[in-house]
Tab-separated table of C-alpha atoms and ligand atoms in Angstrom:
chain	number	residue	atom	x	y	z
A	1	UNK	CA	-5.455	24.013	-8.834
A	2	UNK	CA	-5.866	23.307	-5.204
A	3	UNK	CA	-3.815	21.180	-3.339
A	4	UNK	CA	-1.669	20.882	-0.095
A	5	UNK	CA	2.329	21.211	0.172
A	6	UNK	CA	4.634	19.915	2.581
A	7	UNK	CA	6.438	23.242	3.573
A	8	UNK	CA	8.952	21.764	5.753
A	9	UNK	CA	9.394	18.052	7.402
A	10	UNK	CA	7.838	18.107	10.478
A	11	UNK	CA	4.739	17.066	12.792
A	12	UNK	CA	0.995	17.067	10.048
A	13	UNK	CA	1.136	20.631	11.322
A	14	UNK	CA	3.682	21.390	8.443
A	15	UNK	CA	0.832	20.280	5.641
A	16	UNK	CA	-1.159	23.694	4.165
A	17	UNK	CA	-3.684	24.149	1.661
A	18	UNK	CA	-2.236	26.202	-1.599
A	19	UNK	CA	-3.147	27.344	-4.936
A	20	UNK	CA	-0.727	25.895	-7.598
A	21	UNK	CA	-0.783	26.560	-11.391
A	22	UNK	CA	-2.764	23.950	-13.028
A	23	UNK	CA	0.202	21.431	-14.586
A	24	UNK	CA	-0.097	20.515	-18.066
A	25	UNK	CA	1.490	16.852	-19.377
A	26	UNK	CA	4.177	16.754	-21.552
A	27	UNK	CA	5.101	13.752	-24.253
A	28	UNK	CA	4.117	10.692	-22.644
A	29	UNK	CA	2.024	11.959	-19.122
A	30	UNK	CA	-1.299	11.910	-18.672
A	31	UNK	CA	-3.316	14.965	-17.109
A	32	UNK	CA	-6.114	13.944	-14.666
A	33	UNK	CA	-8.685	15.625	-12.872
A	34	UNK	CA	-8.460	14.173	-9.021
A	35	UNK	CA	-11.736	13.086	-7.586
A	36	UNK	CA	-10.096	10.958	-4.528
A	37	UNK	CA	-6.222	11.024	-3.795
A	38	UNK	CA	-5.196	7.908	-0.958
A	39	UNK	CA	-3.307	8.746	1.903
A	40	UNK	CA	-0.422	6.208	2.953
A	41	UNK	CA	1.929	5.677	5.492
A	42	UNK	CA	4.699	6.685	3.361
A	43	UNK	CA	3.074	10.026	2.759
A	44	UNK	CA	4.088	10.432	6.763
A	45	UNK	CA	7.675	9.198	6.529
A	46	UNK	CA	7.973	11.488	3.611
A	47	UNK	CA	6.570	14.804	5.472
A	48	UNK	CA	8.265	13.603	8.923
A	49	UNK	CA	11.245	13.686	6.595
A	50	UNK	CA	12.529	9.754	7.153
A	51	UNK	CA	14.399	9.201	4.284
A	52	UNK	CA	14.891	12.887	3.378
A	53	UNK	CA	19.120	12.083	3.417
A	54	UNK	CA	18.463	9.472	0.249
A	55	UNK	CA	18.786	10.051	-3.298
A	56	UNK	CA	15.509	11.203	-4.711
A	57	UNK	CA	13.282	11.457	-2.330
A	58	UNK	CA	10.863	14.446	-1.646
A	59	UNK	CA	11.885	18.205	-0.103
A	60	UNK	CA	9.914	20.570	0.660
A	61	UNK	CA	8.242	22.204	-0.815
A	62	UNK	CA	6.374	19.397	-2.338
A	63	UNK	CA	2.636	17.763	-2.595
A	64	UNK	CA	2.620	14.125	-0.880
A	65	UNK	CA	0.492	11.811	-2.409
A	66	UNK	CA	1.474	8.572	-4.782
A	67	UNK	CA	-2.349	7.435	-5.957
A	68	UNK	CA	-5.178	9.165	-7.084
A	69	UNK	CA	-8.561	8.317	-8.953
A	70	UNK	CA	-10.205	10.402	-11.185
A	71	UNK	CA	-10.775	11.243	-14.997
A	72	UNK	CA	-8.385	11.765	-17.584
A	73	UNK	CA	-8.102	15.446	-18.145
A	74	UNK	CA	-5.663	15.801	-20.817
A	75	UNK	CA	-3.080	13.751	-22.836
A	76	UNK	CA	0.431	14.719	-23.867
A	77	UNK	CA	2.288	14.117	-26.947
A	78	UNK	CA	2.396	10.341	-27.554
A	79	UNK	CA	0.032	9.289	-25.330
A	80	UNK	CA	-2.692	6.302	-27.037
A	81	UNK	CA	-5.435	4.020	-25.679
A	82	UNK	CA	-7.132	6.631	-23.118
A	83	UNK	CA	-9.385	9.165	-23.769
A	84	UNK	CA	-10.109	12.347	-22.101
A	85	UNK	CA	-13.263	12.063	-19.261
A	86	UNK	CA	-12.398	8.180	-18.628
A	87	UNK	CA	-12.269	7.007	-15.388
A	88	UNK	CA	-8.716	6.482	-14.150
A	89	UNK	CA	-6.413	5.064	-11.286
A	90	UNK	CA	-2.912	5.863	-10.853
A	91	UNK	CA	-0.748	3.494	-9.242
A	92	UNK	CA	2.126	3.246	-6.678
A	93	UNK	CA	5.222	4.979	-7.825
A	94	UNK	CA	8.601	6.630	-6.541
A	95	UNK	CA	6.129	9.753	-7.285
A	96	UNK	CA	4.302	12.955	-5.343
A	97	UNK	CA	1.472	15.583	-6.137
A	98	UNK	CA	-1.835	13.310	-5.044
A	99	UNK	CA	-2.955	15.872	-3.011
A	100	UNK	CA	-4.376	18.431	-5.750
A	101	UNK	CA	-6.946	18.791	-8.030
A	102	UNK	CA	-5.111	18.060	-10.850
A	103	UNK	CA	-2.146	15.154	-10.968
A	104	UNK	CA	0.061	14.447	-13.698
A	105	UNK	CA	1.687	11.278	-14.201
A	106	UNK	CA	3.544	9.191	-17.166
A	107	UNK	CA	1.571	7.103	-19.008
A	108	UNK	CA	3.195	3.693	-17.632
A	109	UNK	CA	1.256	4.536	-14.279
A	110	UNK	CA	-2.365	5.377	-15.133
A	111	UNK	CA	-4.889	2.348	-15.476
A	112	UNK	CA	-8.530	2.523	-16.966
A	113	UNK	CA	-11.548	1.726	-14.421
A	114	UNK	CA	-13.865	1.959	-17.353
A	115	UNK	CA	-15.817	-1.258	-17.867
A	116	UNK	CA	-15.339	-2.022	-14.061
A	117	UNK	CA	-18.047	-1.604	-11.198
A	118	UNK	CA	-15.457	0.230	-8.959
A	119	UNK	CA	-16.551	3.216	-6.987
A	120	UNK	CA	-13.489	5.619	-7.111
A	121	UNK	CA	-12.862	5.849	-3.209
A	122	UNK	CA	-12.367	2.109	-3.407
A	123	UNK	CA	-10.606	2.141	-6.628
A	124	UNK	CA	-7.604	4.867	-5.112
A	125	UNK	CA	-8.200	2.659	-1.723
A	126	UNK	CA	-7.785	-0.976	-3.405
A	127	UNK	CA	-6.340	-0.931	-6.947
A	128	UNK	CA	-2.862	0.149	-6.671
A	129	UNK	CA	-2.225	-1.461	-3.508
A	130	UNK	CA	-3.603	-4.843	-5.175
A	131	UNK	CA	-1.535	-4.645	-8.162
A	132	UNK	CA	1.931	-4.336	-5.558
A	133	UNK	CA	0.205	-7.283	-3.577
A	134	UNK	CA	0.221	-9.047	-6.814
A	135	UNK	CA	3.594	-8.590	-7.945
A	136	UNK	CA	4.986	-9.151	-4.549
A	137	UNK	CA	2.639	-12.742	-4.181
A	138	UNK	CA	3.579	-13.669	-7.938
A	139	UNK	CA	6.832	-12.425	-8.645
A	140	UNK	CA	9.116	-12.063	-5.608
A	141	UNK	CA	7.626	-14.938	-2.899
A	142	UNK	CA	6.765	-17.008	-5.970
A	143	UNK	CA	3.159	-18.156	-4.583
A	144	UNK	CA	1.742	-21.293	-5.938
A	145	UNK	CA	-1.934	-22.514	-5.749
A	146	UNK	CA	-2.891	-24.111	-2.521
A	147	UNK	CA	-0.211	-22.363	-0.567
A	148	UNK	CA	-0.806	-20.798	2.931
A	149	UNK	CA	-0.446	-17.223	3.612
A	150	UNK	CA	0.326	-15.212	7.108
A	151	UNK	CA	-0.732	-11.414	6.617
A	152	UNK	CA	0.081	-9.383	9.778
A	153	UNK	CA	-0.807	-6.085	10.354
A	154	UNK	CA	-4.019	-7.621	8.550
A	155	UNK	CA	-6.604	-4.396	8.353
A	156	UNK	CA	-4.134	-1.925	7.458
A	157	UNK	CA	-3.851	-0.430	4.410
A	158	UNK	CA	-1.348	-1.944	2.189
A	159	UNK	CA	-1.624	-5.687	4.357
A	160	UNK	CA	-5.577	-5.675	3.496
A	161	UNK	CA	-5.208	-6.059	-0.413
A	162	UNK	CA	-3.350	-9.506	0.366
A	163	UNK	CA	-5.791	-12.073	1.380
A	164	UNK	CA	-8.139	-10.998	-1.512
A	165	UNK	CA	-5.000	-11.247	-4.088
A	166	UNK	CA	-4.214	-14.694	-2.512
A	167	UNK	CA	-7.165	-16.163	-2.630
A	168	UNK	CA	-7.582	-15.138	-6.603
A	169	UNK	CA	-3.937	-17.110	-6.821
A	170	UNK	CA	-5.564	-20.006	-5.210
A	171	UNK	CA	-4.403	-19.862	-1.722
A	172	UNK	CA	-5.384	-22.818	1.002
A	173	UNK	CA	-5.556	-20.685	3.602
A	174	UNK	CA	-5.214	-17.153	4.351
A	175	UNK	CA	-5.023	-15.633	8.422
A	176	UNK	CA	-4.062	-12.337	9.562
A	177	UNK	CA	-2.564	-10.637	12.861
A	178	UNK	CA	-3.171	-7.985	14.351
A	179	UNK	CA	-2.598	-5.792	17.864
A	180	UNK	CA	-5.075	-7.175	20.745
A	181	UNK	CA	-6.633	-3.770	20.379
A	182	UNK	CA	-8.107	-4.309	17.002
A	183	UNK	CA	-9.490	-7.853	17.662
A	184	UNK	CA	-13.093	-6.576	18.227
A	185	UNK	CA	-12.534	-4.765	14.366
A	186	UNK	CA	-11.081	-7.768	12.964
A	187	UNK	CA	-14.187	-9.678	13.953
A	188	UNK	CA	-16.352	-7.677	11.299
A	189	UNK	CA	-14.163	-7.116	8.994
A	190	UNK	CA	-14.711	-8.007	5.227
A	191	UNK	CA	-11.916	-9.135	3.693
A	192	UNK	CA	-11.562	-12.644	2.853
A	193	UNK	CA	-9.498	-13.718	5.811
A	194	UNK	CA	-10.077	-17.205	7.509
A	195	UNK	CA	-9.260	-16.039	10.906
A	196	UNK	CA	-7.373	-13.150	12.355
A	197	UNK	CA	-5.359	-13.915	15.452
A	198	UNK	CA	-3.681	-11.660	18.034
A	199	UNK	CA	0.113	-10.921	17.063
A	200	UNK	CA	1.391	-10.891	20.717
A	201	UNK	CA	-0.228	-14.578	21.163
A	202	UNK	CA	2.271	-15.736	18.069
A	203	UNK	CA	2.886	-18.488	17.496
A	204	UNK	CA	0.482	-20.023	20.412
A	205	UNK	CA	-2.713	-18.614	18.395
A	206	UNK	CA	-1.517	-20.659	15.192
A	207	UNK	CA	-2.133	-24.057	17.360
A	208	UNK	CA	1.137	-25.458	15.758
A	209	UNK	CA	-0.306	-24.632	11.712
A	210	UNK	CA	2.611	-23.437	10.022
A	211	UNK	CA	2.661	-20.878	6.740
A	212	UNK	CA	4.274	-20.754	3.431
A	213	UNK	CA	4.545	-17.084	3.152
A	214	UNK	CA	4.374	-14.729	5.942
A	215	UNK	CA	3.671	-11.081	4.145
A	216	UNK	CA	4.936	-8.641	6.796
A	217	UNK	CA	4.488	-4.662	6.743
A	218	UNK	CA	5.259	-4.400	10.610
A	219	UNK	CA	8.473	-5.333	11.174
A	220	UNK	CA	10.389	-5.111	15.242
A	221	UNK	CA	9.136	-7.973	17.290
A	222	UNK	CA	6.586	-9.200	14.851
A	223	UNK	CA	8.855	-9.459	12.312
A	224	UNK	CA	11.119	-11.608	14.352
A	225	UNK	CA	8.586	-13.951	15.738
A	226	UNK	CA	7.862	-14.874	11.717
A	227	UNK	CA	10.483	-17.491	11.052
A	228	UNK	CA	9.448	-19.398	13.443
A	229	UNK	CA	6.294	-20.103	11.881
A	230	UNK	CA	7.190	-21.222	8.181
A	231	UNK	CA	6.724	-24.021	7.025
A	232	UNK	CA	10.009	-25.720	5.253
A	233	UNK	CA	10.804	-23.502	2.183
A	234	UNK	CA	8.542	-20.857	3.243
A	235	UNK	CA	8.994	-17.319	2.466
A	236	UNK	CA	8.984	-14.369	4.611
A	237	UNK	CA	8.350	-11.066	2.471
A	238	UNK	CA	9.112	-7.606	3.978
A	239	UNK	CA	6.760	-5.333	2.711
A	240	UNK	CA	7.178	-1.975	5.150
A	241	UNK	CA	7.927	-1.092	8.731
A	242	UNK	CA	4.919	0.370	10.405
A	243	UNK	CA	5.935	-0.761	13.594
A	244	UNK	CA	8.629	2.277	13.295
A	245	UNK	CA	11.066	-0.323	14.728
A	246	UNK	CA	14.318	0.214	12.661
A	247	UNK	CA	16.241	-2.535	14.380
A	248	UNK	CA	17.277	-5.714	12.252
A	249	UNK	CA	16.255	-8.707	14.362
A	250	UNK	CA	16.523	-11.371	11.622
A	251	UNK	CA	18.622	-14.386	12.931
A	252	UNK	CA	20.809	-15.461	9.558
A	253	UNK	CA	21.311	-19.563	11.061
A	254	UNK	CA	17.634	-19.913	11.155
A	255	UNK	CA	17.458	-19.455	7.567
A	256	UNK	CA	19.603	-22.249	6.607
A	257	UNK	CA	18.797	-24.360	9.638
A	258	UNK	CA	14.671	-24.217	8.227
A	259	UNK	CA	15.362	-23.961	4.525
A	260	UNK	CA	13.732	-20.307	4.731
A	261	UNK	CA	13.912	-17.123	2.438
A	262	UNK	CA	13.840	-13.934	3.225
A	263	UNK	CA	12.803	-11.340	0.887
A	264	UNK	CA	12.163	-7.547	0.576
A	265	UNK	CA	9.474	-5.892	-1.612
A	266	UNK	CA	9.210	-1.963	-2.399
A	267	UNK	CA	7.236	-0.562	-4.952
A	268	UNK	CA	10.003	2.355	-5.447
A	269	UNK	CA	12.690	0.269	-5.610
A	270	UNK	CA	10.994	-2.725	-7.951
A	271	UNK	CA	8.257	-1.156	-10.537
A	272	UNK	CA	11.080	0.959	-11.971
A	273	UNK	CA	13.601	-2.620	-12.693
A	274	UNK	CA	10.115	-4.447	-14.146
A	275	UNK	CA	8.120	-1.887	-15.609
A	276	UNK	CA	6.371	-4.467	-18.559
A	277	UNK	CA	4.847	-6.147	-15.542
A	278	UNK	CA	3.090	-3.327	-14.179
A	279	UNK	CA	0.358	-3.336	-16.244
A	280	UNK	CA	-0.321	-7.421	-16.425
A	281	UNK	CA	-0.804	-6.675	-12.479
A	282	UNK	CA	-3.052	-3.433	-13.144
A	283	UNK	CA	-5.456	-5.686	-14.471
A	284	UNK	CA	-5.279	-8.673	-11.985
A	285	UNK	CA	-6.214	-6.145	-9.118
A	286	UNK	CA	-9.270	-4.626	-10.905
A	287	UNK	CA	-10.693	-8.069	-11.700
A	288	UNK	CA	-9.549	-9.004	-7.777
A	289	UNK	CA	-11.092	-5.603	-6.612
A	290	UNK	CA	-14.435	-6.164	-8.992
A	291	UNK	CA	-15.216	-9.263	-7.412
A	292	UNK	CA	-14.980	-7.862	-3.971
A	293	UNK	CA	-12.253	-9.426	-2.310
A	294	UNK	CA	-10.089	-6.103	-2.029
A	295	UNK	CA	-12.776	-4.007	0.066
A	296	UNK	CA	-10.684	-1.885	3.089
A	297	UNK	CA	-12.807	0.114	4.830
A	298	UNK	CA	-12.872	3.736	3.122
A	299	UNK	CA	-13.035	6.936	5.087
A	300	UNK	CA	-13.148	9.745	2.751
A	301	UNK	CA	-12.111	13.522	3.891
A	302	UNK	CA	-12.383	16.389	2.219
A	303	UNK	CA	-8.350	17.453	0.761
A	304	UNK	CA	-8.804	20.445	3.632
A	305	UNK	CA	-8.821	18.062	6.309
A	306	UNK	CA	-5.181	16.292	4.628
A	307	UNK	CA	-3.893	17.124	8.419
A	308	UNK	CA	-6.087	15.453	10.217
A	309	UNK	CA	-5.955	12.762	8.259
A	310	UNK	CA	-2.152	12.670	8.791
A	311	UNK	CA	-3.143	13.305	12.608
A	312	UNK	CA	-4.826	9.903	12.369
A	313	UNK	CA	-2.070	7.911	10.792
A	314	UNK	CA	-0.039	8.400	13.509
A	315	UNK	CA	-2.211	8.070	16.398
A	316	UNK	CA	-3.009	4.484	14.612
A	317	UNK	CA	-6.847	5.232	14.867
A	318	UNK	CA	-7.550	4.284	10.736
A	319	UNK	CA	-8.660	0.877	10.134
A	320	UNK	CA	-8.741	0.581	6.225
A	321	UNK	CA	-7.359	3.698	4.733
A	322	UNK	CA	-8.361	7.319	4.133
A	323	UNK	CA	-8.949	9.153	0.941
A	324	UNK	CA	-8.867	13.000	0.383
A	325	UNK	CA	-11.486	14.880	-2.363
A	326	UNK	CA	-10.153	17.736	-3.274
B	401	LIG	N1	6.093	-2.425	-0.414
B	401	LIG	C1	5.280	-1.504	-0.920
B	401	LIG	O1	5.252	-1.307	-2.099
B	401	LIG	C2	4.397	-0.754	0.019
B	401	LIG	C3	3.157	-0.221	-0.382
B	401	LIG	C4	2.367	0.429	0.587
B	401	LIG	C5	2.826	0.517	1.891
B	401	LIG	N2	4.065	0.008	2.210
B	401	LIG	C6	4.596	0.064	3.574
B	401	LIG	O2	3.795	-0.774	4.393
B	401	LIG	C7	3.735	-0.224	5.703
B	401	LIG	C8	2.272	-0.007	6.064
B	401	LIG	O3	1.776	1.055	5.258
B	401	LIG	P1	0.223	1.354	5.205
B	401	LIG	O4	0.062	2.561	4.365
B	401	LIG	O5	-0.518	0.107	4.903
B	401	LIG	O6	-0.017	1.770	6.749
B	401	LIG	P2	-1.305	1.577	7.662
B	401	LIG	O7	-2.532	1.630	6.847
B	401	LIG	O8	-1.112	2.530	8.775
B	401	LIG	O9	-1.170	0.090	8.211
B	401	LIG	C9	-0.196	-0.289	9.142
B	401	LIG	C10	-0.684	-1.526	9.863
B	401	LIG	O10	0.370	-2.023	10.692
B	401	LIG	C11	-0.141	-2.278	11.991
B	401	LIG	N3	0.861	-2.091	13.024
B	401	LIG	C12	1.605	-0.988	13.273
B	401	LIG	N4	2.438	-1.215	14.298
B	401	LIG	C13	2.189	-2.471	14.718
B	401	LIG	C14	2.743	-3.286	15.736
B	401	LIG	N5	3.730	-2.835	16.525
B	401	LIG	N6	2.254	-4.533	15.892
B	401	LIG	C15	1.271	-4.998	15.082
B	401	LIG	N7	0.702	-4.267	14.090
B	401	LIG	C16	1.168	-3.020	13.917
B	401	LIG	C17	-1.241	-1.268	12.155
B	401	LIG	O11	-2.122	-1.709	13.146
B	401	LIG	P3	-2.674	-0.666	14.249
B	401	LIG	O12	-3.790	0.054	13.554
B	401	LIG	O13	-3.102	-1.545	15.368
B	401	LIG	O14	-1.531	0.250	14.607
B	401	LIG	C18	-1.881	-1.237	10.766
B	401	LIG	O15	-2.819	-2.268	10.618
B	401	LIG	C19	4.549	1.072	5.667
B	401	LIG	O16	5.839	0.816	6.170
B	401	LIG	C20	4.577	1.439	4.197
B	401	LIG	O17	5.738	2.179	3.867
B	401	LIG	C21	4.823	-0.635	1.314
């Protein structure tokens, strides 16, 4: 099969095409034929080699890439209720190898697009990342109905399956932030957002309005601006760090003083401890994708181009995300 290794952390520089025996799935895994394989941040943390030092995560030599779309191939031992040539999506895991022709991956992570309108590119681009916006709304900040929501970072990829997800769970209102140089981007984009504001105008922008749950993938000074605008019992959700600022800024009196939680929310770390409600949120994100309120914008590459695609990641020039054909 084709596909592209990380040889060695480093710069995108380190990402090359190879040829790789085709795998085959044992009891349990599902075989699939890759039409469109989503790139992610943490595809560039794990070839920069972030969190190479901690237990289980990726060395080289190994093919980045946690979600694909594409048909089922073949099924191992075990495996019921797919059949081979339906159209699949795999979702976030712990996991590697999206950047081949040819993915394998247990059962527990491959979801059926059949009976949905979903182009793939969209499907790779919006599903998983809608199903992890779902748990994180439903399960860890415990969103109710007519509840506010604070998205910052709002067009990029992970942050822009939120305000469709919260609007489905009956949200009151739904705003993003983002950097004054996407503000012109932000005015066209499509996803269900009442308003974006500029992040270095918080709180001013916010004219006083307060949130129940601030969803933050940004972290550094964003992230510490957020408690200040909850509402009482709101809920400030960590979701990722794409500022790149490791520092913890989080002031612990503020919590108690303004009845405020603070809560973390990683796919790696959480799907594995709950995996019977994987699938329950599998299907909440197609139906939320179906009806149109997950739609990122989609740049698809061809797999060759998987370094400059990594070369755009990091010079912050994606709005949406990108996904590789192999
Ligand atoms: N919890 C989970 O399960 C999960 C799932 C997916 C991703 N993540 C995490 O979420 C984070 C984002 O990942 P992604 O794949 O969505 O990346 P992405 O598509 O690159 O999106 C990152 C967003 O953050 C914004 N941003 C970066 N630095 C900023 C700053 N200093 N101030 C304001 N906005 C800033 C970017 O805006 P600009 O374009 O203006 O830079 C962009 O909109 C990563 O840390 C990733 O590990 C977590």
């Amino acid at each position: 099969m084709k596909a592209v290794h990380v040889t060695r952390f480093g710069d995108p520089a380190v990402l090359e095409a190879v040829e790789l025996p085709d795998p085959r799935p044992g009891p349990g895994q599902v075989a699939i034929d890759v039409t469109h394989a989503a790139v992610g941040l943490i595809d560039v943390y794990f070839r920069q080699g972030l969190f190479k030092d901690q237990e289980g995560m990726p060395q080289p030599p190994f093919v980045p890439g946690l979600e694909v779309a594409g048909t089922v191939r073949a099924l191992g031992d075990g495996v019921t209720g797919l059949a081979v040539g339906e159209r699949v999506v795999t979702l976030s895991a712990t996991g590697t190898g999206g950047y081949a022709s040819v993915l394998v991956s247990d059962q527990a992570f491959v979801v059926s697009t059949e009976g949905y309108d979903i182009d793939p590119a969209l499907a790779v681009a919006a599903v998983p990342n809608a199903a992890m916006a779902h748990l994180a709304l439903t399960r860890v900040a415990h969103m109710s109905a007519g509840e506010s929501v604070l998205v910052h970072g709002a067009l990029g990829g992970f942050a822009s399956a939120f305000p469709g997800v919260a609007r489905q769970l009956g949200a009151s209102r739904v705003v993003g932030s983002v950097r004054t140089s996407k503000l012109g981007v932000a005015a066209t984009t499509r996803l269900p957002y009442d308003t974006i504001v500029d992040s270095a105008e918080l709180p001013d922008a916010l004219d006083g309005k307060l949130f129940d749950i601030v969803i933050d993938p940004v972290g550094g000074a964003v992230r510490a601006r957020s408690l200040d605008l909850l509402a009482p019992s709101g809920r400030l959700l960590m979701v990722g760090n794409a500022s790149g600022d490791w520092s913890d800024l989080l002031v612990g009196n503020r919590l108690w003083m303004g009845g405020l939680t603070v809560s973390g929310f990683s796919a790696g770390a959480y799907i594995p401890a709950h995996l019977e409600e994987l699938r329950p949120a599998a299907e909440a994100a197609l139906g939320t994708v179906a009806d149109g309120l997950v739609h990122p914008e989609v740049d698809v590459l061809p797999l060759a181009e998987a370094v400059t695609a990594h070369e755009r990641m990091e010079s912050r020039s994606v709005d949406g995300r990108i996904v590789l054909t192999p």
